[in-house]
Short mmCIF file of C-alpha atoms in Angstrom, two decimals:
data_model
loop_
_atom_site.label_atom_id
_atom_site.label_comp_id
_atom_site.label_asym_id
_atom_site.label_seq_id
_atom_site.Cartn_x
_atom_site.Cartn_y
_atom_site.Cartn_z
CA UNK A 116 -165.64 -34.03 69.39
CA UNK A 117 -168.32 -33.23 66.71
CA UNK A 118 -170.86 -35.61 68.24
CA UNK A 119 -170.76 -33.87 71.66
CA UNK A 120 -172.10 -30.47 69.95
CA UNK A 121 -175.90 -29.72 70.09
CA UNK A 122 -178.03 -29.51 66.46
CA UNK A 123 -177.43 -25.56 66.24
CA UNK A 124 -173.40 -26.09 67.94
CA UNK A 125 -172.75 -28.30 65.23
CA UNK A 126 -174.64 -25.81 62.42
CA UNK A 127 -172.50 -22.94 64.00
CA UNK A 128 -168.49 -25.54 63.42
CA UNK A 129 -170.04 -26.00 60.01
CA UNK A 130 -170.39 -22.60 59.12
CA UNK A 131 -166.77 -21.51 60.75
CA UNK A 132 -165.21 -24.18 58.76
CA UNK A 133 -166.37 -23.38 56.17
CA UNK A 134 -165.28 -19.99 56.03
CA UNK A 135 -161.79 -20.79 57.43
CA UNK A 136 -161.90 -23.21 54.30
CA UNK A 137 -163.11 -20.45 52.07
CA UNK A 138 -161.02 -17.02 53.23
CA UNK A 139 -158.03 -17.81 55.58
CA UNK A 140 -156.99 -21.79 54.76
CA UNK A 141 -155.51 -20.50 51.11
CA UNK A 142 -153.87 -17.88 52.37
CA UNK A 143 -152.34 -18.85 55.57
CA UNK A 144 -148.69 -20.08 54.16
CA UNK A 145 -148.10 -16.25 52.45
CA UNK A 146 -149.09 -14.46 55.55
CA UNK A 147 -146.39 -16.59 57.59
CA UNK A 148 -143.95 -15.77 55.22
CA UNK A 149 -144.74 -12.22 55.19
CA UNK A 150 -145.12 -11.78 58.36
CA UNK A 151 -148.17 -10.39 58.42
CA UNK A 152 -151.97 -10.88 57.94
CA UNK A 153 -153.98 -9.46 55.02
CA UNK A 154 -156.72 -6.53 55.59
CA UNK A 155 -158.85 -8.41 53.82
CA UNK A 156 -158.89 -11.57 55.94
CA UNK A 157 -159.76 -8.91 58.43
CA UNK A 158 -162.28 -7.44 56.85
CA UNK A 159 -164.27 -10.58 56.35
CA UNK A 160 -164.05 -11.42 59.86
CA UNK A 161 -165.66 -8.25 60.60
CA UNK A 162 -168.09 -8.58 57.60
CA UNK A 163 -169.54 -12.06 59.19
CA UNK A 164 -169.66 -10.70 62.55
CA UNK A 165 -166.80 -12.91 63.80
CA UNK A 166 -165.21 -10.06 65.61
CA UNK A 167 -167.47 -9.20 68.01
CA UNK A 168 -166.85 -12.54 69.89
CA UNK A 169 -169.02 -12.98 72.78
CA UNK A 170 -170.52 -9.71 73.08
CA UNK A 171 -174.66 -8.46 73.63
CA UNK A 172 -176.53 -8.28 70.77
CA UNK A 173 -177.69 -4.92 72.00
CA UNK A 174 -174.33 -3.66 71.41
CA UNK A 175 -173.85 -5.21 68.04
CA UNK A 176 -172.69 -8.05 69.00
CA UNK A 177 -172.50 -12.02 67.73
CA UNK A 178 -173.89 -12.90 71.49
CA UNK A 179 -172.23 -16.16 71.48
CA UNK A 180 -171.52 -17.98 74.60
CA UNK A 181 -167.98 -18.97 75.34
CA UNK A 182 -168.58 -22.61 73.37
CA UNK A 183 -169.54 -21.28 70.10
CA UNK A 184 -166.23 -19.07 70.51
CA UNK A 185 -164.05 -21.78 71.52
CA UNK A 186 -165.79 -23.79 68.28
CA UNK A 187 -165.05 -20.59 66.04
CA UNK A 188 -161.31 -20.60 67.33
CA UNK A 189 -161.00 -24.14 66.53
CA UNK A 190 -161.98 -24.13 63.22
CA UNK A 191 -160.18 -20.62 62.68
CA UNK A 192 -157.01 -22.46 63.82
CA UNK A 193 -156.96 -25.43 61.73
CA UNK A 194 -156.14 -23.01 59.06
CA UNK A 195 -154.48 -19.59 60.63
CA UNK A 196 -153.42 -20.39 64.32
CA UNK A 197 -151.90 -16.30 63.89
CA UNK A 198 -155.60 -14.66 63.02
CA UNK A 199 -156.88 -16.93 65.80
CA UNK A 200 -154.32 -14.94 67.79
CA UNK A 201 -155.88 -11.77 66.51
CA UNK A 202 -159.37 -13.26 67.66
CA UNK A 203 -157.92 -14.17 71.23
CA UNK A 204 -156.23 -10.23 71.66
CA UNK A 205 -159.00 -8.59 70.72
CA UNK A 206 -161.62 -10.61 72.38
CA UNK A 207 -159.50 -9.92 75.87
CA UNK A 208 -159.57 -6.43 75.29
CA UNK A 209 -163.50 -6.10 74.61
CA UNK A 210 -164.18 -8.23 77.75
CA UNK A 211 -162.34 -6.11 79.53
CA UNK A 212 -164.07 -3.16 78.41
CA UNK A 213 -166.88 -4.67 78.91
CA UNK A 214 -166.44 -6.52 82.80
CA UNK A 215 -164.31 -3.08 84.11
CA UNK A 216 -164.76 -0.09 81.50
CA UNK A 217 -166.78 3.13 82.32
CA UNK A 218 -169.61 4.24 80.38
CA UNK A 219 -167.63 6.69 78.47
CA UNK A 220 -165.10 4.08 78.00
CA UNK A 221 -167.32 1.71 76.82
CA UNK A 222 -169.57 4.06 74.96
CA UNK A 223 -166.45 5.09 72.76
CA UNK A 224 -164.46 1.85 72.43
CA UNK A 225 -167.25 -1.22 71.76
CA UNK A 226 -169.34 -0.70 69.04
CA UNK A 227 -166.38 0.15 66.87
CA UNK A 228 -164.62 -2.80 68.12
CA UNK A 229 -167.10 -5.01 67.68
CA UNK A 230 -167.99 -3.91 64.00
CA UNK A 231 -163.75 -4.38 63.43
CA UNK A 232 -163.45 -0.54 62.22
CA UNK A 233 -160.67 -1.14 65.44
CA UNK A 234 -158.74 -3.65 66.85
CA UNK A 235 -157.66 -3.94 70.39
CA UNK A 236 -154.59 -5.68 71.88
CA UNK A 237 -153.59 -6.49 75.53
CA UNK A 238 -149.90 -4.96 76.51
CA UNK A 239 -148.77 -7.15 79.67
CA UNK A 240 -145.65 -8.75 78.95
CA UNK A 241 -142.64 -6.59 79.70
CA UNK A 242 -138.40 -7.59 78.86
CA UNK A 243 -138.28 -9.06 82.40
CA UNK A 244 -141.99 -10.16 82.93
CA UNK A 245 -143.81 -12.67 81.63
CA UNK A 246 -145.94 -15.01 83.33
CA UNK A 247 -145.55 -13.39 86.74
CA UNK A 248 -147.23 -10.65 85.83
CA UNK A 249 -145.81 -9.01 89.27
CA UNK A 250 -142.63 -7.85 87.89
CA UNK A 251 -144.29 -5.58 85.81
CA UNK A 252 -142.54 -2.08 86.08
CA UNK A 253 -143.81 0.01 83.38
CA UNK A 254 -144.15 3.35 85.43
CA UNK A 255 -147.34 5.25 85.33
CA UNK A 256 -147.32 8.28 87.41
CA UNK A 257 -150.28 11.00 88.11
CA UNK A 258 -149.83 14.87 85.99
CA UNK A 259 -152.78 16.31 86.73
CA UNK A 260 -155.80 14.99 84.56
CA UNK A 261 -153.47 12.92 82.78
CA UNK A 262 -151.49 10.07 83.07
CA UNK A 263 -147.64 9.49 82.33
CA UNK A 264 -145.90 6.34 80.78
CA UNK A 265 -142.91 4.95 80.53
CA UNK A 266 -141.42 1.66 79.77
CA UNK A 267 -141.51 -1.54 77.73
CA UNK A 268 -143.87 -3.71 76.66
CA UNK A 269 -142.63 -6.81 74.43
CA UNK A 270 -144.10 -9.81 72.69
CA UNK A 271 -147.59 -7.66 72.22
CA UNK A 272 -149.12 -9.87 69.89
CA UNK A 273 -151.05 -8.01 67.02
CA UNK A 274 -149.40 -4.85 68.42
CA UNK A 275 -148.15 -3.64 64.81
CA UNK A 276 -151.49 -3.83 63.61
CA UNK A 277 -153.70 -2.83 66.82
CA UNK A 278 -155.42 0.86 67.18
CA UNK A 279 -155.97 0.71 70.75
CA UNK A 280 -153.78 -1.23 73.92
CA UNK A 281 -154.92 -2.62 77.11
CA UNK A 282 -151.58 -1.38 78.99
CA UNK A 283 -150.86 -2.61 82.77
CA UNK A 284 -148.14 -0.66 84.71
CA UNK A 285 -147.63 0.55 88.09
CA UNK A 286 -148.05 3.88 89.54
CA UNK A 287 -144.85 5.86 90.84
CA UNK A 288 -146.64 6.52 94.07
CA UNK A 289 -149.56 4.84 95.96
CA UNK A 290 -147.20 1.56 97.05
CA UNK A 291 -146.31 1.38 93.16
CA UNK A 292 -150.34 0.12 92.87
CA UNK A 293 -151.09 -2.22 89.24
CA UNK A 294 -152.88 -0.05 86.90
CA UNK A 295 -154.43 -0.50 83.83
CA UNK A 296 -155.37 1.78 81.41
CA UNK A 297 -156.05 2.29 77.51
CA UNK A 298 -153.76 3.80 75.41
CA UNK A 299 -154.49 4.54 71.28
CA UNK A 300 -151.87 3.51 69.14
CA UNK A 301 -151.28 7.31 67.72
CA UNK A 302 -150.60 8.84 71.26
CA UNK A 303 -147.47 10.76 71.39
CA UNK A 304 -144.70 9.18 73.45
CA UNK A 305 -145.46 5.64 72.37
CA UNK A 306 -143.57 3.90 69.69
CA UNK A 307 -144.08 0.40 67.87
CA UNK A 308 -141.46 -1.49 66.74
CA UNK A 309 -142.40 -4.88 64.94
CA UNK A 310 -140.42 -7.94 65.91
CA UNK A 311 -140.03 -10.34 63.59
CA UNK A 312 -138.49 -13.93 62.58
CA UNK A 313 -140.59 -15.87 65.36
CA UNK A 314 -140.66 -19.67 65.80
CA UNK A 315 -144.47 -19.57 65.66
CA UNK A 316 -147.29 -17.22 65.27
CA UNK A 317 -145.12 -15.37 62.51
CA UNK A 318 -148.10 -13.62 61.08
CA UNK A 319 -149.10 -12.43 64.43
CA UNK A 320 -148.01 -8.54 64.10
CA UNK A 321 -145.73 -9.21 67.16
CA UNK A 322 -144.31 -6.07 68.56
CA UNK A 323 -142.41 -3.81 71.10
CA UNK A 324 -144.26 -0.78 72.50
CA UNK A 325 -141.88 1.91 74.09
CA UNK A 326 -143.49 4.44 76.40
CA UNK A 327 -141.32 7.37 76.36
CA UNK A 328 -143.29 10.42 78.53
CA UNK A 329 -146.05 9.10 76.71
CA UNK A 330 -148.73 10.86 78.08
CA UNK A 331 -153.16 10.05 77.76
CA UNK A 332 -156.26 11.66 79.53
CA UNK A 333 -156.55 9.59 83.29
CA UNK A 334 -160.49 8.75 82.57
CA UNK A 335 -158.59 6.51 80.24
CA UNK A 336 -157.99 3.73 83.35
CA UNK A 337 -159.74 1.01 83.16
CA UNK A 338 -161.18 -0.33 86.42
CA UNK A 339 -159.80 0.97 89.66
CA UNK A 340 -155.58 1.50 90.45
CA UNK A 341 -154.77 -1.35 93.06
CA UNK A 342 -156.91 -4.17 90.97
CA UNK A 343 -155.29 -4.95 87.47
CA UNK A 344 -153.12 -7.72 88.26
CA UNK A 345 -156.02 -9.26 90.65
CA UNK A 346 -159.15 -8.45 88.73
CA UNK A 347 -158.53 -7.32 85.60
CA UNK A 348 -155.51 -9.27 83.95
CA UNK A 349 -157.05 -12.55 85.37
CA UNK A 350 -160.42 -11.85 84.04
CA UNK A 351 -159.55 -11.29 80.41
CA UNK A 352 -156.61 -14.40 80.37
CA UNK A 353 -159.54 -16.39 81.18
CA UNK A 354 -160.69 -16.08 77.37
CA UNK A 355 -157.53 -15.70 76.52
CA UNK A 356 -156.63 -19.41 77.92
CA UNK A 357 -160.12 -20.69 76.07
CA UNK A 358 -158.71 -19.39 72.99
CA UNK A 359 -155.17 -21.06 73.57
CA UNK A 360 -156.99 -24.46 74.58
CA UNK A 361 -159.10 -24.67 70.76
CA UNK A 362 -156.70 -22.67 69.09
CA UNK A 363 -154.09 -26.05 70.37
CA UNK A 364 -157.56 -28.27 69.60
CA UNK A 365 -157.87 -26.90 66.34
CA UNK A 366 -154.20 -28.10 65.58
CA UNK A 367 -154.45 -31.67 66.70
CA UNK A 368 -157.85 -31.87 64.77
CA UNK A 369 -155.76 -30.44 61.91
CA UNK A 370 -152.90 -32.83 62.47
CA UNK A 371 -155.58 -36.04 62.70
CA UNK A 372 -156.75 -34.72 58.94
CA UNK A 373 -153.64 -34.43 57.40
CA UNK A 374 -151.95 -37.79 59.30
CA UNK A 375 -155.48 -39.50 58.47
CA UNK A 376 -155.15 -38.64 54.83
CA UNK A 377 -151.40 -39.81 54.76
CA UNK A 378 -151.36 -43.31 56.52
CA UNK A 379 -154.04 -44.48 54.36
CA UNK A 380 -152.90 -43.54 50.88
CA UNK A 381 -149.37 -43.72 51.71
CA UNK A 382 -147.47 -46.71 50.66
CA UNK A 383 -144.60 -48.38 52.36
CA UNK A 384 -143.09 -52.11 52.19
CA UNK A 385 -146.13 -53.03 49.87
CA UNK A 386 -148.42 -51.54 52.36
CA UNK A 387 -150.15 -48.55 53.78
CA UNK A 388 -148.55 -46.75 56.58
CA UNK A 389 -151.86 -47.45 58.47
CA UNK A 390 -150.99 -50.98 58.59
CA UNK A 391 -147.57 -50.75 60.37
CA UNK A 392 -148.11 -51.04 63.70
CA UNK A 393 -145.63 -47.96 65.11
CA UNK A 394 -147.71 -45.94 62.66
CA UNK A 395 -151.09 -47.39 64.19
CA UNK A 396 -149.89 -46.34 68.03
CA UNK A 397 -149.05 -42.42 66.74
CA UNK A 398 -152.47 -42.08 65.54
CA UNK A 399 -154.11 -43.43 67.96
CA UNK A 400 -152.86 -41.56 70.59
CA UNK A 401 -152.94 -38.41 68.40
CA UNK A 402 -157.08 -39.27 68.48
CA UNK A 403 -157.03 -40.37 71.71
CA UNK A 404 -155.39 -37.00 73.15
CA UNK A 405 -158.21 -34.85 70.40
CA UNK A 406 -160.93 -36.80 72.14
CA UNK A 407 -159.87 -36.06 75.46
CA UNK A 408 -158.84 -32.56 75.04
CA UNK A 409 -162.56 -32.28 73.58
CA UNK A 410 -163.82 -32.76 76.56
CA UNK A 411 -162.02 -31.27 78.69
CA UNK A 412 -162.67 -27.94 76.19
CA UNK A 413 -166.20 -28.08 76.10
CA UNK A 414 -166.79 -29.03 80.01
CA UNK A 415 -164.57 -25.80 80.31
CA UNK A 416 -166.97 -24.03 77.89
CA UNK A 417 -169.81 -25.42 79.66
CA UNK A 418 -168.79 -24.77 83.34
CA UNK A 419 -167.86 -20.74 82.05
CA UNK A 420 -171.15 -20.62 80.47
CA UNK A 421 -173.10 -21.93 83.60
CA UNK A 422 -170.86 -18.83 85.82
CA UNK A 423 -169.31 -21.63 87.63
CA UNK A 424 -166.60 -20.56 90.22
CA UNK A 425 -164.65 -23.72 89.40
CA UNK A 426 -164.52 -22.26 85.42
CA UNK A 427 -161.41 -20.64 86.32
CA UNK A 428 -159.81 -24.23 87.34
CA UNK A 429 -160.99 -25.98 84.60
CA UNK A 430 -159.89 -23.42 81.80
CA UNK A 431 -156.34 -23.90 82.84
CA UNK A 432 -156.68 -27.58 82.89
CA UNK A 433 -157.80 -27.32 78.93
CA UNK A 434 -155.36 -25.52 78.36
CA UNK A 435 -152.55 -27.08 79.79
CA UNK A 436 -153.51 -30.28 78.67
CA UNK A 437 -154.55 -29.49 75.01
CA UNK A 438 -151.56 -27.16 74.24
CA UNK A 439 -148.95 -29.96 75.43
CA UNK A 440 -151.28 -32.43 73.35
CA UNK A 441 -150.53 -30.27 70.39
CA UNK A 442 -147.05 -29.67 70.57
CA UNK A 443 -146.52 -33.66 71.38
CA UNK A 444 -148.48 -34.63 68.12
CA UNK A 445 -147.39 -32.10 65.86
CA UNK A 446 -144.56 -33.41 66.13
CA UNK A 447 -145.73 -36.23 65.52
CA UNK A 448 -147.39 -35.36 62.63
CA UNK A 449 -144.25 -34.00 60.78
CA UNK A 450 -142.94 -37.18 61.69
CA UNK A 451 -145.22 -39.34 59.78
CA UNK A 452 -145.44 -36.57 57.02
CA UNK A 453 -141.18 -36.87 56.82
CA UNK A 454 -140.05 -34.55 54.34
CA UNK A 455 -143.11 -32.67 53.05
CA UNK A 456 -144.60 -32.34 56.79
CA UNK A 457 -140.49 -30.20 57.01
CA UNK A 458 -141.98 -28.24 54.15
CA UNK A 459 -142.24 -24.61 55.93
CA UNK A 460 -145.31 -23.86 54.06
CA UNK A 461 -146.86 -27.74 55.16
CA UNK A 462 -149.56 -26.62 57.34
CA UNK A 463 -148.14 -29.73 59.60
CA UNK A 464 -145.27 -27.60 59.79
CA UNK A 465 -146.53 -24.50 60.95
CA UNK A 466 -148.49 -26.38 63.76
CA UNK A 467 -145.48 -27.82 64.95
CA UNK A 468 -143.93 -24.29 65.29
CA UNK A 469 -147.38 -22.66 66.79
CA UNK A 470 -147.92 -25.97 68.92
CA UNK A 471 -145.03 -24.68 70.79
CA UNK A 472 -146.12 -21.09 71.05
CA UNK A 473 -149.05 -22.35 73.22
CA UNK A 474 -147.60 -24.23 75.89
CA UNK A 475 -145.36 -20.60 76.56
CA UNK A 476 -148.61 -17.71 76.18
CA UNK A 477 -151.57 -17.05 78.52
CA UNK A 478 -149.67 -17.98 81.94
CA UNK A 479 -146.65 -20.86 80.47
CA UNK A 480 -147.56 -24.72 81.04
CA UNK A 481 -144.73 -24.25 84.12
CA UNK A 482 -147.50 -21.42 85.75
CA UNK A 483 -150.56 -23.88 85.71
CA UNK A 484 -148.74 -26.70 87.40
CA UNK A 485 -147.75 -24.65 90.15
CA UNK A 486 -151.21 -23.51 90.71
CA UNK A 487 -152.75 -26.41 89.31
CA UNK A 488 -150.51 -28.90 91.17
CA UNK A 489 -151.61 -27.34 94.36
CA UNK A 490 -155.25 -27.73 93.64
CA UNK A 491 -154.59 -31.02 92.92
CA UNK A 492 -153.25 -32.26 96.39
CA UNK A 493 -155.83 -29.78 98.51
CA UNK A 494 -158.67 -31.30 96.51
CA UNK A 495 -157.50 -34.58 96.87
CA UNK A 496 -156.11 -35.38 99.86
CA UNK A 497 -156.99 -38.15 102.07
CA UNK A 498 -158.53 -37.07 105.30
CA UNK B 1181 -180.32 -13.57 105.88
CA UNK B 1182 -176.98 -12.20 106.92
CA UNK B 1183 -176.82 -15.77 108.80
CA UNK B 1184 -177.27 -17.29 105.41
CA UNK B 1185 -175.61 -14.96 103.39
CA UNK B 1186 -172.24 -15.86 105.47
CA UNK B 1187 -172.82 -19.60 105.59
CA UNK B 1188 -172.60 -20.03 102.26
CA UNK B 1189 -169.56 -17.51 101.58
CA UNK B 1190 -167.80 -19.31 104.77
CA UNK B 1191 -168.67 -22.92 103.42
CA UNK B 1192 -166.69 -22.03 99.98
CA UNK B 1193 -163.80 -20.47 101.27
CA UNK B 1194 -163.71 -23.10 103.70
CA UNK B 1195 -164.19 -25.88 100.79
CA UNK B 1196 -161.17 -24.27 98.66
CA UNK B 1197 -158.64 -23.80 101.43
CA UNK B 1198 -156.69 -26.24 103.83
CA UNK B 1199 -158.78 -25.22 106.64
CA UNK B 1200 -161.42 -27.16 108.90
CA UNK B 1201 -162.97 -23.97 110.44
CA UNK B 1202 -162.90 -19.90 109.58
CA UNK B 1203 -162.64 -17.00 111.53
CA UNK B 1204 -165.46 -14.45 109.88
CA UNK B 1205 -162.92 -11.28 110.88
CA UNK B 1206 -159.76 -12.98 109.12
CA UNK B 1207 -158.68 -11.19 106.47
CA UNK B 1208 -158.35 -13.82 103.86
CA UNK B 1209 -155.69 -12.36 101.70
CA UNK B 1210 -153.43 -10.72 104.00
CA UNK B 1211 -153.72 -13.97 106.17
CA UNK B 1212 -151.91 -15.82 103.25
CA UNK B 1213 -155.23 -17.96 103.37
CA UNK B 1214 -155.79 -17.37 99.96
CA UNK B 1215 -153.65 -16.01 97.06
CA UNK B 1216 -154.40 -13.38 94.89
CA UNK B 1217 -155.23 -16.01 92.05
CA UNK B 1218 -158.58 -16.52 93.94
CA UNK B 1219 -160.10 -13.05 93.66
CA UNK B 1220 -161.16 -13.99 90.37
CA UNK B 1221 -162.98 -17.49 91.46
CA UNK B 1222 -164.14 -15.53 94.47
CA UNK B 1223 -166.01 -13.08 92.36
CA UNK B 1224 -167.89 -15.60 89.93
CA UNK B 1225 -169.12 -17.43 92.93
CA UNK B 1226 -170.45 -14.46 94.77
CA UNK B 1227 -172.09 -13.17 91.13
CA UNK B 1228 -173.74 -16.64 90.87
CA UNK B 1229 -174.53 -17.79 93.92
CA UNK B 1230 -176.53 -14.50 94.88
CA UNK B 1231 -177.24 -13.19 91.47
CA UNK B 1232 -175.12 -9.95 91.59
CA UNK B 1233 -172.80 -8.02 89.22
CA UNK B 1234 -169.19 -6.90 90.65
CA UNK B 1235 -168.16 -3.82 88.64
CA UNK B 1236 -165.38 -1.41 88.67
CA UNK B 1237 -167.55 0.35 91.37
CA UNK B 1238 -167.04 -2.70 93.62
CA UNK B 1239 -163.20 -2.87 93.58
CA UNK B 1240 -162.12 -2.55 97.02
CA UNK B 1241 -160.44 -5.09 99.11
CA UNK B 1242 -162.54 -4.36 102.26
CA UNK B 1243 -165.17 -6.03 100.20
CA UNK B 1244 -163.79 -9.09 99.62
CA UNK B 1245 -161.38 -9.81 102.14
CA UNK B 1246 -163.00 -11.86 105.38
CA UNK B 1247 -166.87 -13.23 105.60
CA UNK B 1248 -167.84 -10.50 107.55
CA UNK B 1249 -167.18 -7.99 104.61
CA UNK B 1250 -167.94 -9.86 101.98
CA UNK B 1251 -171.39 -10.85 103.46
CA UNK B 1252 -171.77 -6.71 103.84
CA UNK B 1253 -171.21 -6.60 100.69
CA UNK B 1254 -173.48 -8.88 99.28
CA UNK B 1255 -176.18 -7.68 101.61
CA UNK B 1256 -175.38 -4.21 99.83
CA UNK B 1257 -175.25 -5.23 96.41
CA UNK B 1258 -179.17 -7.29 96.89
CA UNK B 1259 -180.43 -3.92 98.23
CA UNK B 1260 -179.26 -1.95 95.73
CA UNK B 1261 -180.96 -3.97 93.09
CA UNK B 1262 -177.54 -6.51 92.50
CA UNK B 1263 -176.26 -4.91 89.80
#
């Protein structure tokens, strides 16, 4: 993939690599079994300016374009794929700000966002909605000059650990209209309750916001009622399905190093694995599928960068591909591996948990082939 | 200009539906022409093919839904400066 990357590209994966070596790689295996992701590592994603992904320089931004994020989320991954989940939450909610917030909203929430002093997360998913985002019901209802909310939200990834939530709901009146609006972790009403023992992502602060009367100031909605399962969820999955597609990049490249290293030190039958034949066939699809997936990043990258309409399309199609790639040769990978690569703290191991993960967040694998699938046979049919 | 304006906003609607010809009145949306899943693709081609910025401001159906409104609205959006 390395070779398709510009002079500064490749500069920029050199220098994330290097600090995913330096600050998160060590650490990775305690936070999983804690459950939970130091302050520090936190703090020196702030201190290099790797949390204000993709935004102006004028507002303190790293003004990357969506490549150099996608390259910083691949490298990131290869060692945490959780604090690349922190990364992808956070990221959705200052692009939100950003696309659909008002002044005030922005003026208040960005800079500190961007500098890390606060981190944003994005409260969709519900008990009984997930990737149809329509069956949403969390209740929002008018009082005045405030707002009033009530329900669940569950699976909010980084939610124990966020200060401010990107919360979509529906409004009691007004044809139950999607809403959006912002909501600050301390705001009476709302409680978080941590979930833990995950398959995957187990450092990810996953937890359950209840909105009990829960009650914040209504300049605090974001965009316009009627618009925030058209407009404004859409528009910040779209880096949310980047990040899945090199967060699931990052773990085949991961898998290729540590398979690599394996088959061609590792002895069996008076030879290396790399000479058996079965063993030959799993890595070379396992390169094969990197390589393509690659591409299919990067043109994603490209055609987002460029404002194409057809970005939209070809996000999905990274990420669907890439995140079934990943779960396919992760397991792989603990395959070849055998019984250190079903070591828990193996970093093989972890990406065959997180592999899995990927094909379910950001609209599941099952989402994109129904829109995807229809795509397919309007673009293609024969006249 | 409105001519032009509509062409091209007909032309891609036409290009990323099942349809042969367009109706500049129909409401896209309501028509079932179009799902919801392509207001967002909508929106990036109208902000790059004429150079404008949708904002919160902007959000309201009756600018997006049929080539007659959403060629207003573009017309709108280039005399107020695009952005």
């Amino acid at each position: 993939m390395i070779e398709q990357l510009a002079g500064a590209q490749q500069r920029a994966y050199a220098e994330f690599s290097s600090f995913a070596e330096r600050y998160v790689a060590p650490f990775a295996s305690q936070w999983e079994m804690e459950e939970r992701i130091s302050r520090d590592a936190i703090a020196q994603l702030a201190a290099a300016g790797y949390l204000g992904c993709m935004m102006p320089h004028e507002l303190g931004g790293n003004g990357w374009n969506s490549l150099t994020y996608g390259l910083f989320i691949e490298a990131l991954a290869r060692a945490s794929t959780s604090l690349s989940g922190l990364c992808n939450v956070h990221t959705m909610v200052l692009h939100t700000l950003l696309k659909w917030g008002t002044p005030q909203q922005q003026a208040t929430w960005l800079r500190p966002m961007i500098r890390g002093e606060l981190l944003g997360a994005f409260a969709l998913t519900e008990p009984a909605a997930g990737s149809d985002i329509q069956g949403v019901s969390t209740q929002v209802a008018y009082a005045g000059d405030e707002l009033v909310i009530n329900g669940t939200k569950r699976w909010i990834t980084f939610g124990g650990l966020a200060d401010v939530f990107v919360v979509f709901g529906r409004l009691t009146d007004h044809d139950a209209a999607p809403i959006a609006c912002l909501v600050e972790k301390d705001t009476p009403g709302l409680t978080i309750q941590p979930i833990s023992q995950m398959l995957g992502f187990k450092a990810s602060h996953l937890a359950e916001l209840q909105f009990v009367d829960c009650r914040v100031p209504r300049e605090q909605i974001i965009a316009r009622p009627g618009f925030a399962f058209s407009y404004v969820a859409p528009y910040a999955l779209e880096f949310g399905r980047i990040c899945v597609a090199f967060t699931a990049l990052g773990i085949l490249h991961g898998c290729l190093k540590h398979c690599g290293e394996h088959v061609l030190t590792r002895k069996a039958f008076g030879t290396t694995l790399i000479e058996q034949s079965t063993i030959k066939a799993m890595i070379t699809m396992m390169g094969v599928d990197y390589e393509a997936a690659g591409h299919l990043c990067i043109s994603a990258c490209h055609a987002k960068d460029a404002h194409l309409p057809n970005a939209t399309e070809k996000i999905m199609i990274a990420k669907y591909f890439t995140s079934k790639a990943a779960h396919r040769h992760a397991d792989t990978a603990v395959q070849i591996l055998g019984a250190r690569g079903c070591h828990e703290q193996h970093p093989v191991a972890r990406y065959n948990r997180d592999s899995k993960t990927l094909e379910i967040i950001e609209g599941s694998n099952q989402i994109h082939e129904m829109i995807l699938g229809n795509s397919f046979a309007r673009k293609y049919r024969q006249h | 200009m409105t001519e032009q304006i509509a062409g091209k906003v007909r032309e891609y609607i036409i290009i990323n539906t099942s349809v042969d010809t367009l109706d500049d009145t129909l409401d896209i949306f309501d028509s079932g022409l179009v799902t919801s899943l392509f207001a967002i693709e909508l929106m990036t081609f109208l902000e790059q093919q004429f150079a404008i910025k949708v904002t919160m401001n902007d959000l309201d159906m009756a600018n997006f839904n049929s080539v007659d409104h959403i060629t207003h609205f573009v017309e709108q959006k280039l005399q107020h400066g695009a952005a």
